[in-house]
Short mmCIF file of C-alpha atoms and ligand atoms in Angstrom, two decimals:
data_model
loop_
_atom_site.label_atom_id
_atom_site.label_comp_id
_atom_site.label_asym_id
_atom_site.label_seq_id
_atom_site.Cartn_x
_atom_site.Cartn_y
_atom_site.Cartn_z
CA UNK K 169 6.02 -14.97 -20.03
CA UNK K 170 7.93 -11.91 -18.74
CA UNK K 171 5.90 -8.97 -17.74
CA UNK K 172 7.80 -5.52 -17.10
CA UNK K 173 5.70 -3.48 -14.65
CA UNK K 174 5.70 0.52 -14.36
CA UNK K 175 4.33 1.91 -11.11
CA UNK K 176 4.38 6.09 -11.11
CA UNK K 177 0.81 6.73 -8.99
CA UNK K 178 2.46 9.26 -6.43
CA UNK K 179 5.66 9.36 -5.00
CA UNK K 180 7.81 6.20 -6.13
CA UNK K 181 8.87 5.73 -9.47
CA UNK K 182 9.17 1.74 -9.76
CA UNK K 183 9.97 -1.10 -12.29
CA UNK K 184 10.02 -4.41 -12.37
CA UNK K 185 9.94 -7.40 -14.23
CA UNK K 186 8.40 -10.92 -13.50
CA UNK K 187 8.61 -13.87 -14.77
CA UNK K 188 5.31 -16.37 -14.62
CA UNK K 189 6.22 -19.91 -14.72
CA UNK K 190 4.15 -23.62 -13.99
CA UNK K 191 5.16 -22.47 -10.55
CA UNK K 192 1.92 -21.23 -8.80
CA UNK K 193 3.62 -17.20 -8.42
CA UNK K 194 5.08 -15.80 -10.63
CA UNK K 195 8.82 -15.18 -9.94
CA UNK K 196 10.41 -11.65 -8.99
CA UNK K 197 13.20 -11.77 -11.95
CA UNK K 198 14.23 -7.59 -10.60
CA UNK K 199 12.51 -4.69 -9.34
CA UNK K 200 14.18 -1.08 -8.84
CA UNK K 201 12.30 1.93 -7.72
CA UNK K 202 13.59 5.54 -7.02
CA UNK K 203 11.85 7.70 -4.24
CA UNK K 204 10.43 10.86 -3.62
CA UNK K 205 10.77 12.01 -0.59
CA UNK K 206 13.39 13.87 -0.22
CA UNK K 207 12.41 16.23 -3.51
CA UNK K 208 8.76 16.81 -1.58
CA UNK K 209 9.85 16.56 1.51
CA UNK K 210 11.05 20.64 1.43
CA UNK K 211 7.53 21.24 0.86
CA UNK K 212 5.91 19.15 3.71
CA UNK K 213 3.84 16.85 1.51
CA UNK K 214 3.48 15.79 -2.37
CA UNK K 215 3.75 18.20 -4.85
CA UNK K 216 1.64 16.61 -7.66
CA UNK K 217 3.21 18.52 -10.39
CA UNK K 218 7.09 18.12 -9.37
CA UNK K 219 6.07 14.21 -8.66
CA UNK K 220 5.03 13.81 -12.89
CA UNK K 221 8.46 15.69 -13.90
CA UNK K 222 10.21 13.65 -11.68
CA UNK K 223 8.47 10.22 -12.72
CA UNK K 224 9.13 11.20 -16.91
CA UNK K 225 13.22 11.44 -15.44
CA UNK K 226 13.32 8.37 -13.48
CA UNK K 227 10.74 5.62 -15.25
CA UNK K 228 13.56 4.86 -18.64
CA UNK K 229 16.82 4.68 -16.48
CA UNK K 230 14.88 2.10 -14.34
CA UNK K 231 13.27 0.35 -16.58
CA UNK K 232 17.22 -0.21 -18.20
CA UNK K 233 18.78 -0.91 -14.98
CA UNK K 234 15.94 -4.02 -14.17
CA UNK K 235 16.32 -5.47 -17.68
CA UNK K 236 20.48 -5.34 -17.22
CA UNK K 237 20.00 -6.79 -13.71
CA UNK K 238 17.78 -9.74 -14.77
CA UNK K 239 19.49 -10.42 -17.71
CA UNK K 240 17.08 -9.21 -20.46
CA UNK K 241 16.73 -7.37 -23.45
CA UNK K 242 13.43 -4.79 -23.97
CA UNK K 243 12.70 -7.33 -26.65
CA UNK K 244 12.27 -9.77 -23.97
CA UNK K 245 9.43 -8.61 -22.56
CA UNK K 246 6.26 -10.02 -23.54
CA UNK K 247 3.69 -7.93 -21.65
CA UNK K 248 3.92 -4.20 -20.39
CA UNK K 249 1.92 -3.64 -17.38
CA UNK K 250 1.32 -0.16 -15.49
CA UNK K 251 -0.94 1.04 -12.82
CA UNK K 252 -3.94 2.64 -13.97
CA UNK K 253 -5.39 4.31 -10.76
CA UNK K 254 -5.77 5.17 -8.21
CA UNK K 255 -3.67 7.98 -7.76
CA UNK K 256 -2.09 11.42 -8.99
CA UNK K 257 -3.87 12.08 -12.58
CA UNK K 258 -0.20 13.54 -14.06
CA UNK K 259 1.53 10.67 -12.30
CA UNK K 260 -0.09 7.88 -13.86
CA UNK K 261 -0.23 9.46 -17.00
CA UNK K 262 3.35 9.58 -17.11
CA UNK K 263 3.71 5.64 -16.58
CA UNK K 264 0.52 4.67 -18.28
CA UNK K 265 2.10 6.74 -21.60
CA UNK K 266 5.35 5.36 -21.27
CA UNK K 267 3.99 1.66 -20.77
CA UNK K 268 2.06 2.39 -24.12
CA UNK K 269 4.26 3.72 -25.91
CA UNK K 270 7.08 0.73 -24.84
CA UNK K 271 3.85 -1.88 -26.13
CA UNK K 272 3.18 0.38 -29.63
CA UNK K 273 7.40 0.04 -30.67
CA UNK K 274 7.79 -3.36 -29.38
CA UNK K 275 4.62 -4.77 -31.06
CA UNK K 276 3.63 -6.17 -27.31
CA UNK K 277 0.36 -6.24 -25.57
CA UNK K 278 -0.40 -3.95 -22.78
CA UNK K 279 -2.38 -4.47 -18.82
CA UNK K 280 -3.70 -1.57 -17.11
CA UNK K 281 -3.43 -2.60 -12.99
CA UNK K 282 -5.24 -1.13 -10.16
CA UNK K 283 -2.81 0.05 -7.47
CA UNK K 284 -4.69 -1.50 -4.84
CA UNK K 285 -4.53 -4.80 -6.37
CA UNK K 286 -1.00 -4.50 -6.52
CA UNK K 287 -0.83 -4.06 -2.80
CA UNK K 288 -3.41 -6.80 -2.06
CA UNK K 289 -1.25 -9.38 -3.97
CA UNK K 290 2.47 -8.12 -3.00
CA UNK K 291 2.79 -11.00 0.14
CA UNK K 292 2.49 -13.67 -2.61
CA UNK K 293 6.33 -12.24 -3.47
CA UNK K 294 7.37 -13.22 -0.17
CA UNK K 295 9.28 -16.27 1.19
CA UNK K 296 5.84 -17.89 2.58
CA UNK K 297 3.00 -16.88 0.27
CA UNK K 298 -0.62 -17.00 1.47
CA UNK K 299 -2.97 -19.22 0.08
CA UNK K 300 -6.65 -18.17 -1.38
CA UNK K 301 -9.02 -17.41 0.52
CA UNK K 302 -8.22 -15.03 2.97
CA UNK K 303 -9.14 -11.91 4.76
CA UNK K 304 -6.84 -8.25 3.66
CA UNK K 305 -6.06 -5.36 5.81
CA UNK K 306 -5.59 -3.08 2.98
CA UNK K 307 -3.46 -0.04 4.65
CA UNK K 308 -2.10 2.50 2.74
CA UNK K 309 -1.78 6.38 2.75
CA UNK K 310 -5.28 6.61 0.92
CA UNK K 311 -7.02 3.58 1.58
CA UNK K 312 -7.69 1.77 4.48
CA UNK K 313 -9.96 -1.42 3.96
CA UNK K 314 -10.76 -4.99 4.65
CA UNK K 315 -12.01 -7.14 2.28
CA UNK K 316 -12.17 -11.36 1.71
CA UNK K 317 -10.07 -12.06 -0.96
CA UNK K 318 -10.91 -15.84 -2.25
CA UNK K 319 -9.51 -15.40 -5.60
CA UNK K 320 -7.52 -13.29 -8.03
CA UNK K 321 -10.09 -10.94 -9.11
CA UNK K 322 -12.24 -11.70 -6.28
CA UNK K 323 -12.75 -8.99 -4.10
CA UNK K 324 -15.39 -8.43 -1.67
CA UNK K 325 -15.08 -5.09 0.51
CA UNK K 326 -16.05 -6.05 4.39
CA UNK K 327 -15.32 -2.59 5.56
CA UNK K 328 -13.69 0.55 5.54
CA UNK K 329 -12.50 3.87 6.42
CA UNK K 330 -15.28 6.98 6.89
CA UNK K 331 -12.78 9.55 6.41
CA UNK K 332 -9.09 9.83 7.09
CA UNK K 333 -7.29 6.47 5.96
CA UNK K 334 -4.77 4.80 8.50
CA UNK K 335 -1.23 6.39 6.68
CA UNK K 336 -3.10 9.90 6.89
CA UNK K 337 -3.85 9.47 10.59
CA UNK K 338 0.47 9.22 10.97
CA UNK K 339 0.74 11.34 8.13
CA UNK K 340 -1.60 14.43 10.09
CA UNK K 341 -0.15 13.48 13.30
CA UNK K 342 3.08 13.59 12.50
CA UNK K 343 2.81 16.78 11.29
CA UNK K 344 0.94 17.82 14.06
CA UNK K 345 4.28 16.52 16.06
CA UNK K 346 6.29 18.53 13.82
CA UNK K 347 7.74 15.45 12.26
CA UNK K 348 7.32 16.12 8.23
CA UNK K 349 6.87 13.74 5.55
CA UNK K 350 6.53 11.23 5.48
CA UNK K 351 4.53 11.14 8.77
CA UNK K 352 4.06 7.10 9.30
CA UNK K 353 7.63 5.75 9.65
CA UNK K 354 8.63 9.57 11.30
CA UNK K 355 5.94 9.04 14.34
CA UNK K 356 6.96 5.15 14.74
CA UNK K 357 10.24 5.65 14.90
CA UNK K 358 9.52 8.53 17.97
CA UNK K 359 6.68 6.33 19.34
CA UNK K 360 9.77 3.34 20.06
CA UNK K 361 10.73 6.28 22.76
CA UNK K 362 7.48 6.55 24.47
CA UNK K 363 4.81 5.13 26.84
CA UNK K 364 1.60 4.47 24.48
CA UNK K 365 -0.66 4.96 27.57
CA UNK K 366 0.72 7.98 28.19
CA UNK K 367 -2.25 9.95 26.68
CA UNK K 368 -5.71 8.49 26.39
CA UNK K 369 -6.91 9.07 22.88
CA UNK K 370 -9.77 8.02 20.93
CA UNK K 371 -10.47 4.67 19.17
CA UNK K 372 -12.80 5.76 17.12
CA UNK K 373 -15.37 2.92 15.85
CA UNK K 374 -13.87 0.44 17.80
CA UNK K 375 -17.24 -0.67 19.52
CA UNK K 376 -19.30 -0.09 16.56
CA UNK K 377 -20.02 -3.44 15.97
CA UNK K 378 -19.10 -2.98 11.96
CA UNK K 379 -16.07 -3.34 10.01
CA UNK K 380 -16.06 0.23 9.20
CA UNK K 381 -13.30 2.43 10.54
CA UNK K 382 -12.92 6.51 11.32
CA UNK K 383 -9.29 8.30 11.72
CA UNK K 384 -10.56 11.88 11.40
CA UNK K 385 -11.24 12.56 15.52
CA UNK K 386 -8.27 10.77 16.32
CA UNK K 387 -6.00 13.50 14.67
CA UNK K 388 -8.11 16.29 16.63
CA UNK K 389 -7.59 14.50 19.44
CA UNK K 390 -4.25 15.09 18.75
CA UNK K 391 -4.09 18.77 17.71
CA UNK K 392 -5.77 18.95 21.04
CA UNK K 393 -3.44 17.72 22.91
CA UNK K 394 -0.56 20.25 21.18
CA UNK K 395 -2.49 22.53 22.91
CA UNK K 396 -2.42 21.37 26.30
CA UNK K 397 0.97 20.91 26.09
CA UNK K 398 1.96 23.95 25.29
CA UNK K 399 5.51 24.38 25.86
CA UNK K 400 5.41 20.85 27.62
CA UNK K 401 4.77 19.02 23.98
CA UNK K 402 8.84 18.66 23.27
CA UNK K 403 8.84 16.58 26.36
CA UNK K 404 6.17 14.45 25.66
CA UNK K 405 6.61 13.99 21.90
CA UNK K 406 7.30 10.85 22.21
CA UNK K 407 4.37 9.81 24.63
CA UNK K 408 2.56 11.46 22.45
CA UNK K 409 3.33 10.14 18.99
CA UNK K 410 3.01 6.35 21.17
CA UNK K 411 -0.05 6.88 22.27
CA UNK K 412 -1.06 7.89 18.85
CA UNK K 413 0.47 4.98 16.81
CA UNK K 414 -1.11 2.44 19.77
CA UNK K 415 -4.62 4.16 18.83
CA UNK K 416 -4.52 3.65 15.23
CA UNK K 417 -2.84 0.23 15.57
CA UNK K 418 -5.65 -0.98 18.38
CA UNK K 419 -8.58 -0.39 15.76
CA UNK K 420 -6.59 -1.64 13.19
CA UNK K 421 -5.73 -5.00 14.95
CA UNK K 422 -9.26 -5.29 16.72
CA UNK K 423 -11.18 -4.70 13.71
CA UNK K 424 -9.30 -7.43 11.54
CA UNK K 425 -9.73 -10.07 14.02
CA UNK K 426 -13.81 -9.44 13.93
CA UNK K 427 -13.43 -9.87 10.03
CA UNK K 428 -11.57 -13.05 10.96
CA UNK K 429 -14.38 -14.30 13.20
CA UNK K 430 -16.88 -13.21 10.91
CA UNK K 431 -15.63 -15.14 7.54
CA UNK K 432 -14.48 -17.98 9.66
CA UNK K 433 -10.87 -17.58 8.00
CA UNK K 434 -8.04 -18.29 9.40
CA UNK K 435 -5.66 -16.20 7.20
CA UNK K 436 -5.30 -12.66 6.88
CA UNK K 437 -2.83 -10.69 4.65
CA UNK K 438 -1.58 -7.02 6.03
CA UNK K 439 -0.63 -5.10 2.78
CA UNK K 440 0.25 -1.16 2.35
CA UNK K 441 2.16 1.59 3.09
CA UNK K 442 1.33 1.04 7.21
CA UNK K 443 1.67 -2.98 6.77
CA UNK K 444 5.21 -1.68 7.74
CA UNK K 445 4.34 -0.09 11.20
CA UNK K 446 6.57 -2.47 13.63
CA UNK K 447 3.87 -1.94 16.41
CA UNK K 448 0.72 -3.20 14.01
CA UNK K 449 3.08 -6.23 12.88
CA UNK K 450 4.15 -7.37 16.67
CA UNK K 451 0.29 -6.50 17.87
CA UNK K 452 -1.22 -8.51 15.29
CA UNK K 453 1.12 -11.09 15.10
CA UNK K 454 0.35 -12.13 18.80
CA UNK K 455 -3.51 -11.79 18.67
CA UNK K 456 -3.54 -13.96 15.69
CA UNK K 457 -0.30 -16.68 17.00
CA UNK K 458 -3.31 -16.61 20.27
CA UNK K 459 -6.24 -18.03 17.51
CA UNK K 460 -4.23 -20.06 15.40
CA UNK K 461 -4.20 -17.81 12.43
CA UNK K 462 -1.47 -16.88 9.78
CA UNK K 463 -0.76 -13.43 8.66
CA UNK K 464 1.17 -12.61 5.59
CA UNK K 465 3.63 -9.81 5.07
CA UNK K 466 5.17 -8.47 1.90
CA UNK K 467 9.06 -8.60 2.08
CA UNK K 468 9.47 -5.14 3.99
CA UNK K 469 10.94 -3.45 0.74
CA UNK K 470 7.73 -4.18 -1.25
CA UNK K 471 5.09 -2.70 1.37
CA UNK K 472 4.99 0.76 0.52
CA UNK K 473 4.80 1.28 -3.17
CA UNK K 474 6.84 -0.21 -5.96
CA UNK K 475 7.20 -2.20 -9.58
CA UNK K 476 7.50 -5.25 -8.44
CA UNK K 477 3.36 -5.72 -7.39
CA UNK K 478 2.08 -4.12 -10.24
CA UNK K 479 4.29 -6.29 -12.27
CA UNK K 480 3.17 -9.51 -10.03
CA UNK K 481 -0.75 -8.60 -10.30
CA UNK K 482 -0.71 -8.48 -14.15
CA UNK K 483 0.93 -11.56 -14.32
CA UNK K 484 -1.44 -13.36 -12.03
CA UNK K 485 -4.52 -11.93 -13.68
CA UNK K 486 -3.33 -13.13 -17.17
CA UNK K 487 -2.30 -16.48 -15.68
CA UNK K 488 -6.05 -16.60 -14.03
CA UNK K 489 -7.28 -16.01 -17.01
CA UNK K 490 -9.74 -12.70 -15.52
CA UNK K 491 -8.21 -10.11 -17.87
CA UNK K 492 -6.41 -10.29 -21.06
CA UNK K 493 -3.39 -7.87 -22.11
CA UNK K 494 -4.48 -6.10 -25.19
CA UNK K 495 -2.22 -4.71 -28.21
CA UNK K 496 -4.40 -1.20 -28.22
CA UNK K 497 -2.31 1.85 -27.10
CA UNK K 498 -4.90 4.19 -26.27
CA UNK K 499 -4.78 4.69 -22.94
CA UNK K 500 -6.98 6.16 -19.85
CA UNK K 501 -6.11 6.61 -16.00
CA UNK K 502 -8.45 6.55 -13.18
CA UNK K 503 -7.08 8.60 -10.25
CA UNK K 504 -10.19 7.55 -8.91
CA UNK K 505 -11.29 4.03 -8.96
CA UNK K 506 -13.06 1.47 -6.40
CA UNK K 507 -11.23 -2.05 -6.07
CA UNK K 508 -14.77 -3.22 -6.45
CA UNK K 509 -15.08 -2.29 -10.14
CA UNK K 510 -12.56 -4.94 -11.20
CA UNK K 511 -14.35 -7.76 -9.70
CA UNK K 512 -13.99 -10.35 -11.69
O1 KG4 M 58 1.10 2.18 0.24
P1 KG4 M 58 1.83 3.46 0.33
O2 KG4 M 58 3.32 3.46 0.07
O3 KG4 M 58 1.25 4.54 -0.62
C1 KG4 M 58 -0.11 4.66 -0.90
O4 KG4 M 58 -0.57 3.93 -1.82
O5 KG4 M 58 -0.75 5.45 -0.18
O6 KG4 M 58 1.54 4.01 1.80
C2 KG4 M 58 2.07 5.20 2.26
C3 KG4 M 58 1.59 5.42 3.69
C4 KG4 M 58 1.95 6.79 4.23
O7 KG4 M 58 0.81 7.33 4.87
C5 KG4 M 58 3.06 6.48 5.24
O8 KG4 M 58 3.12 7.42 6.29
C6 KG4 M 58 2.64 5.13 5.73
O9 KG4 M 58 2.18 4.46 4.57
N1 KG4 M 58 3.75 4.37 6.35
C7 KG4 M 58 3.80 4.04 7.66
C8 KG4 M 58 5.04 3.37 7.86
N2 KG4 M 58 5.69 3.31 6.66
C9 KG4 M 58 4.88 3.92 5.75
N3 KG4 M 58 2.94 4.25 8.65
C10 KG4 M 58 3.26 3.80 9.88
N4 KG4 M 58 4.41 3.17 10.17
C11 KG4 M 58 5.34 2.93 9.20
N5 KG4 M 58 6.46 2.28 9.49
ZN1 ZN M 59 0.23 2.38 -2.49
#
């Protein structure tokens, strides 16, 4: 069964195609995805309405190129999948209608996904997939969650973020540091230049004893610190952004070892947007090498959004038999939706 994906929930415009086998994952057959950034990046953040436009361009040249890299014709495809929230309203309607639209002419049945369930799965397209069960760090520019993951379809939420979400603690601080957008991959690269105990800044909830986690005070912290600085800051920019990634990756790390201890599991998948961060990979690599646990990656290229997982998660719900692609064309999104809703 081939299934083309079609992910368009903010700033990436990707497509993929997979192909599920009697292998246990599904195989990555090609994925291409065109970004953003640069378009928004004049305007210091996502311009919802430019991001749709820019989606309707992209999604149909893509969507050729993967089929002429992997070999197949649109008539190939057996399932069109496409995330159906969370995210921009205009952006997923743009994929959603397209994905539709593809199913309606080519007589095919169509798979709404949840974004974060494209995330949550993405490390099973990596050279050394994870097994069931294990424990997620869920990090992305909205979301920032753990859950226990024993299943496809099986979701259950341990804890999460109060406020801010992990990417928008980089995202704020970086533009508190004057570094634009995107904020996360902006402050790590200026953290590699500075001393992360150069400024003592809040962990916020680290000692709270739940899996819960709060980024808001953290970014005051920071503003505050602007301040001090005064004319000082362009020195310390560095130290600063440091100290700021080495907050947010502390909790981050400490938290998902208590979920650890708490299931008893001795896996745990990092997945998102921030599941790129060099310093929460090395961190959490060596507290979890120290208790004998694995941690699983996606391949770099498929942390932050793209096709290729949206693609991958409809495959492996059809192949678990938890949802069923349908040949209706009437379609919804859900810009807001909890993972928890499609338990299975
Ligand atoms: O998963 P993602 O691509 O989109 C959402 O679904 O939100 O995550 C984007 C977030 C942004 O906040 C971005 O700043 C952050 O991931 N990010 C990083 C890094 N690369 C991306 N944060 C820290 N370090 C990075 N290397
Ligand atoms: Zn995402």
């Amino acid at each position: 069964m081939i299934v083309l994906g079609i992910e368009s929930s903010c700033d990436e415009t990707g497509v993929a195609l997979v192909e599920t086998s009697q292998a246990r994952v599904p195989a990555l057959l090609a994925h291409a995805l065109h970004s953003q950034i640069e378009m928004h990046q004049a305007y210091g953040g996502v311009v919802p309405e430019l991001a749709s436009r820019d989606h309707i361009r992209r999604v149909l040249p893509l969507a050729r190129q993967v089929l002429a890299e992997a070999g197949h014709a649109l008539a190939d495809v057996d399932v069109v999948a496409y995330t159906r929230g969370p995210g921009l309203a205009g952006a997923l309607l743009v994929g959603a209608g397209v994905a539709c639209a593809l199913g309606a002419a080519l007589g095919k049945p169509v798979l709404g996904v949840h974004h974060l369930e494209g995330h949550l799965l993405s490390p099973f397209l990596s050279a050394d997939p994870p097994e069931f069960p294990f424990i997620a760090l869920l990090v992305s520019g909205g979301h920032t969650q753990l859950m226990q993951v024993d299943r496809v379809g099986s979701y259950q939420l341990l804890g999460e973020t109060i406020d801010d979400a992990a990417g928008e603690a980089f995202d704020k601080s970086a533009k508190l540091l004057g570094l634009g957008y995107p904020g996360g991959p902006a402050l790590s690269r200026m953290a590699q230049q500075g001393d992360p105990a150069a400024f003592k800044l809040p962990r916020p909830l680290l000692h709270s004893g739940d899996l819960d986690f709060s980024f808001a005070g953290l970014k005051t912290a920071v503003l505050t610190q602007t301040h001090k600085l005064g004319a000082e800051l362009e020195a310390r920019k560095a130290d600063l952004a440091a100290s700021t990634e080495a907050a947010i990756v502390d909790v981050l790390v400490k938290k998902s070892l208590m979920a650890l201890e708490r299931s008893g599991l001795q896996r745990i998948v990092v997945a998102g947007g921030v599941g790129a961060n060099r310093r929460l990979r090395e961190q959490l690599d060596a507290a979890c090498a120290k208790r004998g646990v694995r941690v699983h990656y996606p391949e770099l290229a498929l942390c932050t959004d793209n096709g290729a997982m949206i693609a991958l998660a409809a495959a492996m719900r059809l192949q678990a038999g938890v949802q069923e692609a349908t040949p209706t064309y009437a379609f919804d999104v859900k810009p807001r939706w909890p993972l928890q809703e499609i338990v299975a």
